[in-house]
């Protein structure tokens, strides 16, 4: 496609195109095709670069502008997860589940399945973080305890 550009040049161009499509849509210049193309391109990018919070945020905005509420919420969640905010990501995914179940948005069974799966994954990661934090606070790390700390008589 863009033979003269290295992979590092593709991301800024992708993000710039998404911003231009969003701006055109806000200005009432009917950028439906450009938004659709941006959503597709961003979706492809984040599938290959899952930790790119900025691209996930751009996808969230573009999907929202297209009326793709579930995809937008999931992209918001993925952006927060990429930034290390698992609590915020879980919150966004739960909001997406609520919207899908309430019928407030068009049924998208594939997106709903992805949301359910990611929620399970991120919830498990959050539980592991909590368990790890509790373990780190729990003392010497020696499961048998430290004999020098025992105040009972022998």
PDB file of C-alpha atoms in Angstrom:
ATOM      1  CA  UNK A   1       0.000   0.000   0.000  1.00  0.00           C
ATOM      2  CA  UNK A   2       2.450   2.665   1.186  1.00  0.00           C
ATOM      3  CA  UNK A   3       5.734   1.251  -0.052  1.00  0.00           C
ATOM      4  CA  UNK A   4       7.865   4.300   0.693  1.00  0.00           C
ATOM      5  CA  UNK A   5       6.950   4.375   4.381  1.00  0.00           C
ATOM      6  CA  UNK A   6       8.312   2.314   7.222  1.00  0.00           C
ATOM      7  CA  UNK A   7       6.011   0.894   9.868  1.00  0.00           C
ATOM      8  CA  UNK A   8       6.715   3.849  12.170  1.00  0.00           C
ATOM      9  CA  UNK A   9       5.256   6.281   9.643  1.00  0.00           C
ATOM     10  CA  UNK A  10       1.972   4.388   9.296  1.00  0.00           C
ATOM     11  CA  UNK A  11       0.717   5.121  12.821  1.00  0.00           C
ATOM     12  CA  UNK A  12       0.933   8.939  12.689  1.00  0.00           C
ATOM     13  CA  UNK A  13      -0.767   8.929   9.282  1.00  0.00           C
ATOM     14  CA  UNK A  14      -3.489   6.597  10.556  1.00  0.00           C
ATOM     15  CA  UNK A  15      -4.145   8.803  13.585  1.00  0.00           C
ATOM     16  CA  UNK A  16      -4.088  12.000  11.500  1.00  0.00           C
ATOM     17  CA  UNK A  17      -6.627  10.553   9.064  1.00  0.00           C
ATOM     18  CA  UNK A  18      -8.881   9.529  11.940  1.00  0.00           C
ATOM     19  CA  UNK A  19      -8.722  13.033  13.428  1.00  0.00           C
ATOM     20  CA  UNK A  20      -9.450  14.602  10.039  1.00  0.00           C
ATOM     21  CA  UNK A  21     -12.473  12.326   9.529  1.00  0.00           C
ATOM     22  CA  UNK A  22     -13.754  13.174  13.009  1.00  0.00           C
ATOM     23  CA  UNK A  23     -13.290  16.901  12.403  1.00  0.00           C
ATOM     24  CA  UNK A  24     -15.084  16.681   9.056  1.00  0.00           C
ATOM     25  CA  UNK A  25     -17.962  14.886  10.723  1.00  0.00           C
ATOM     26  CA  UNK A  26     -18.201  17.528  13.462  1.00  0.00           C
ATOM     27  CA  UNK A  27     -18.154  20.307  10.881  1.00  0.00           C
ATOM     28  CA  UNK A  28     -21.131  18.737   9.130  1.00  0.00           C
ATOM     29  CA  UNK A  29     -19.186  17.922   5.993  1.00  0.00           C
ATOM     30  CA  UNK A  30     -20.541  14.354   5.896  1.00  0.00           C
ATOM     31  CA  UNK A  31     -17.464  12.239   6.416  1.00  0.00           C
ATOM     32  CA  UNK A  32     -19.275   8.898   6.677  1.00  0.00           C
ATOM     33  CA  UNK A  33     -16.990   7.101   4.217  1.00  0.00           C
ATOM     34  CA  UNK A  34     -13.850   8.568   5.787  1.00  0.00           C
ATOM     35  CA  UNK A  35     -15.059   7.607   9.277  1.00  0.00           C
ATOM     36  CA  UNK A  36     -15.867   4.080   8.150  1.00  0.00           C
ATOM     37  CA  UNK A  37     -12.426   3.752   6.583  1.00  0.00           C
ATOM     38  CA  UNK A  38     -10.809   5.109   9.755  1.00  0.00           C
ATOM     39  CA  UNK A  39     -12.693   2.679  11.985  1.00  0.00           C
ATOM     40  CA  UNK A  40     -11.616  -0.228   9.774  1.00  0.00           C
ATOM     41  CA  UNK A  41      -7.990   0.915   9.591  1.00  0.00           C
ATOM     42  CA  UNK A  42      -7.792   1.586  13.322  1.00  0.00           C
ATOM     43  CA  UNK A  43      -9.395  -1.786  14.100  1.00  0.00           C
ATOM     44  CA  UNK A  44      -6.753  -3.502  11.994  1.00  0.00           C
ATOM     45  CA  UNK A  45      -3.979  -1.492  13.669  1.00  0.00           C
ATOM     46  CA  UNK A  46      -5.060  -2.227  17.255  1.00  0.00           C
ATOM     47  CA  UNK A  47      -5.498  -5.921  16.445  1.00  0.00           C
ATOM     48  CA  UNK A  48      -1.768  -5.950  15.734  1.00  0.00           C
ATOM     49  CA  UNK A  49      -0.760  -3.345  18.368  1.00  0.00           C
ATOM     50  CA  UNK A  50      -2.944  -4.149  21.390  1.00  0.00           C
ATOM     51  CA  UNK A  51      -0.985  -1.886  23.743  1.00  0.00           C
ATOM     52  CA  UNK A  52      -1.474   1.303  21.697  1.00  0.00           C
ATOM     53  CA  UNK A  53      -3.736   3.333  23.994  1.00  0.00           C
ATOM     54  CA  UNK A  54      -3.791   6.357  21.675  1.00  0.00           C
ATOM     55  CA  UNK A  55      -4.982   4.274  18.726  1.00  0.00           C
ATOM     56  CA  UNK A  56      -7.634   2.610  20.914  1.00  0.00           C
ATOM     57  CA  UNK A  57      -8.837   6.080  21.971  1.00  0.00           C
ATOM     58  CA  UNK A  58      -8.989   7.232  18.355  1.00  0.00           C
ATOM     59  CA  UNK A  59     -10.972   4.098  17.496  1.00  0.00           C
ATOM     60  CA  UNK A  60     -13.358   4.810  20.383  1.00  0.00           C
ATOM     61  CA  UNK A  61     -14.011   8.326  19.063  1.00  0.00           C
ATOM     62  CA  UNK A  62     -14.420   7.230  15.452  1.00  0.00           C
ATOM     63  CA  UNK A  63     -16.709   4.328  16.384  1.00  0.00           C
ATOM     64  CA  UNK A  64     -18.832   6.634  18.545  1.00  0.00           C
ATOM     65  CA  UNK A  65     -19.133   9.112  15.674  1.00  0.00           C
ATOM     66  CA  UNK A  66     -20.343   6.244  13.481  1.00  0.00           C
ATOM     67  CA  UNK A  67     -22.931   5.187  16.041  1.00  0.00           C
ATOM     68  CA  UNK A  68     -21.092   1.988  16.977  1.00  0.00           C
ATOM     69  CA  UNK A  69     -21.683   2.319  20.708  1.00  0.00           C
ATOM     70  CA  UNK A  70     -20.485  -1.128  21.794  1.00  0.00           C
ATOM     71  CA  UNK A  71     -17.318  -0.933  19.730  1.00  0.00           C
ATOM     72  CA  UNK A  72     -16.678   2.536  21.138  1.00  0.00           C
ATOM     73  CA  UNK A  73     -17.096   1.389  24.738  1.00  0.00           C
ATOM     74  CA  UNK A  74     -14.860  -1.620  24.176  1.00  0.00           C
ATOM     75  CA  UNK A  75     -12.209   0.587  22.561  1.00  0.00           C
ATOM     76  CA  UNK A  76     -12.400   2.950  25.552  1.00  0.00           C
ATOM     77  CA  UNK A  77     -11.891  -0.046  27.827  1.00  0.00           C
ATOM     78  CA  UNK A  78      -8.944  -1.298  25.794  1.00  0.00           C
ATOM     79  CA  UNK A  79      -7.354   2.164  25.895  1.00  0.00           C
ATOM     80  CA  UNK A  80      -7.645   2.198  29.677  1.00  0.00           C
ATOM     81  CA  UNK A  81      -6.284  -1.334  29.926  1.00  0.00           C
ATOM     82  CA  UNK A  82      -3.343  -0.358  27.709  1.00  0.00           C
ATOM     83  CA  UNK A  83      -2.675   2.541  30.097  1.00  0.00           C
ATOM     84  CA  UNK A  84      -2.704   0.113  33.043  1.00  0.00           C
ATOM     85  CA  UNK A  85      -6.083   1.236  34.408  1.00  0.00           C
ATOM     86  CA  UNK A  86      -7.754  -2.146  34.811  1.00  0.00           C
ATOM     87  CA  UNK A  87     -10.482  -0.792  37.096  1.00  0.00           C
ATOM     88  CA  UNK A  88     -11.477   1.795  34.495  1.00  0.00           C
ATOM     89  CA  UNK A  89     -11.328  -0.798  31.720  1.00  0.00           C
ATOM     90  CA  UNK A  90     -13.550  -3.183  33.670  1.00  0.00           C
ATOM     91  CA  UNK A  91     -15.996  -0.351  34.311  1.00  0.00           C
ATOM     92  CA  UNK A  92     -16.232   0.470  30.587  1.00  0.00           C
ATOM     93  CA  UNK A  93     -16.755  -3.190  29.672  1.00  0.00           C
ATOM     94  CA  UNK A  94     -19.494  -3.552  32.278  1.00  0.00           C
ATOM     95  CA  UNK A  95     -21.162  -0.425  30.873  1.00  0.00           C
ATOM     96  CA  UNK A  96     -21.011  -2.007  27.422  1.00  0.00           C
ATOM     97  CA  UNK A  97     -22.578  -5.204  28.775  1.00  0.00           C
ATOM     98  CA  UNK A  98     -25.384  -3.212  30.380  1.00  0.00           C
ATOM     99  CA  UNK A  99     -26.076  -1.371  27.134  1.00  0.00           C
ATOM    100  CA  UNK A 100     -26.062  -4.582  25.111  1.00  0.00           C
ATOM    101  CA  UNK A 101     -28.424  -6.341  27.516  1.00  0.00           C
ATOM    102  CA  UNK A 102     -30.791  -3.386  27.822  1.00  0.00           C
ATOM    103  CA  UNK A 103     -31.361  -3.272  24.087  1.00  0.00           C
ATOM    104  CA  UNK A 104     -30.338   0.414  24.099  1.00  0.00           C
ATOM    105  CA  UNK A 105     -27.923  -0.258  21.227  1.00  0.00           C
ATOM    106  CA  UNK A 106     -28.179  -2.303  18.059  1.00  0.00           C
ATOM    107  CA  UNK A 107     -27.504  -5.975  18.705  1.00  0.00           C
ATOM    108  CA  UNK A 108     -23.946  -6.911  17.771  1.00  0.00           C
ATOM    109  CA  UNK A 109     -23.396 -10.448  18.963  1.00  0.00           C
ATOM    110  CA  UNK A 110     -19.759 -10.618  17.919  1.00  0.00           C
ATOM    111  CA  UNK A 111     -18.875  -7.397  19.743  1.00  0.00           C
ATOM    112  CA  UNK A 112     -20.888  -8.558  22.776  1.00  0.00           C
ATOM    113  CA  UNK A 113     -18.972 -11.843  22.844  1.00  0.00           C
ATOM    114  CA  UNK A 114     -15.654 -10.018  22.661  1.00  0.00           C
ATOM    115  CA  UNK A 115     -16.757  -7.702  25.476  1.00  0.00           C
ATOM    116  CA  UNK A 116     -17.743 -10.667  27.666  1.00  0.00           C
ATOM    117  CA  UNK A 117     -14.427 -12.403  26.985  1.00  0.00           C
ATOM    118  CA  UNK A 118     -12.320  -9.303  27.641  1.00  0.00           C
ATOM    119  CA  UNK A 119     -14.248  -8.603  30.837  1.00  0.00           C
ATOM    120  CA  UNK A 120     -13.449 -12.106  32.107  1.00  0.00           C
ATOM    121  CA  UNK A 121      -9.797 -11.677  31.132  1.00  0.00           C
ATOM    122  CA  UNK A 122      -9.366  -8.232  32.713  1.00  0.00           C
ATOM    123  CA  UNK A 123     -11.266  -9.255  35.855  1.00  0.00           C
ATOM    124  CA  UNK A 124      -8.917 -12.226  36.267  1.00  0.00           C
ATOM    125  CA  UNK A 125      -5.895  -9.939  35.748  1.00  0.00           C
ATOM    126  CA  UNK A 126      -7.251  -7.504  38.343  1.00  0.00           C
ATOM    127  CA  UNK A 127      -7.799 -10.309  40.857  1.00  0.00           C
ATOM    128  CA  UNK A 128      -4.240 -11.495  40.261  1.00  0.00           C
ATOM    129  CA  UNK A 129      -2.963  -7.953  40.881  1.00  0.00           C
ATOM    130  CA  UNK A 130      -4.917  -7.744  44.126  1.00  0.00           C
ATOM    131  CA  UNK A 131      -3.631 -11.137  45.270  1.00  0.00           C
ATOM    132  CA  UNK A 132      -0.080 -10.124  44.380  1.00  0.00           C
ATOM    133  CA  UNK A 133      -0.424  -6.841  46.277  1.00  0.00           C
ATOM    134  CA  UNK A 134      -1.775  -8.661  49.330  1.00  0.00           C
ATOM    135  CA  UNK A 135       1.085 -11.119  49.144  1.00  0.00           C
ATOM    136  CA  UNK A 136       3.615  -8.295  48.962  1.00  0.00           C
ATOM    137  CA  UNK A 137       2.117  -6.662  52.062  1.00  0.00           C
ATOM    138  CA  UNK A 138       1.729  -9.960  53.885  1.00  0.00           C
ATOM    139  CA  UNK A 139       5.094 -10.047  55.598  1.00  0.00           C
ATOM    140  CA  UNK A 140       8.461 -11.627  55.019  1.00  0.00           C
ATOM    141  CA  UNK A 141       7.372 -13.759  52.110  1.00  0.00           C
ATOM    142  CA  UNK A 142       8.495 -16.864  53.985  1.00  0.00           C
ATOM    143  CA  UNK A 143       5.462 -19.193  54.082  1.00  0.00           C
ATOM    144  CA  UNK A 144       6.716 -20.814  57.290  1.00  0.00           C
ATOM    145  CA  UNK A 145       7.028 -17.449  59.008  1.00  0.00           C
ATOM    146  CA  UNK A 146      10.114 -16.072  60.683  1.00  0.00           C
ATOM    147  CA  UNK A 147      11.027 -17.982  63.838  1.00  0.00           C
ATOM    148  CA  UNK A 148      12.434 -14.809  65.361  1.00  0.00           C
ATOM    149  CA  UNK A 149       8.987 -13.202  65.263  1.00  0.00           C
ATOM    150  CA  UNK A 150       7.313 -15.956  67.309  1.00  0.00           C
ATOM    151  CA  UNK A 151       6.436 -14.504  70.713  1.00  0.00           C
ATOM    152  CA  UNK A 152       5.086 -17.778  72.106  1.00  0.00           C
ATOM    153  CA  UNK A 153       7.135 -19.725  74.579  1.00  0.00           C
ATOM    154  CA  UNK A 154       8.942 -22.769  73.138  1.00  0.00           C
TER     155      UNK A 154
END
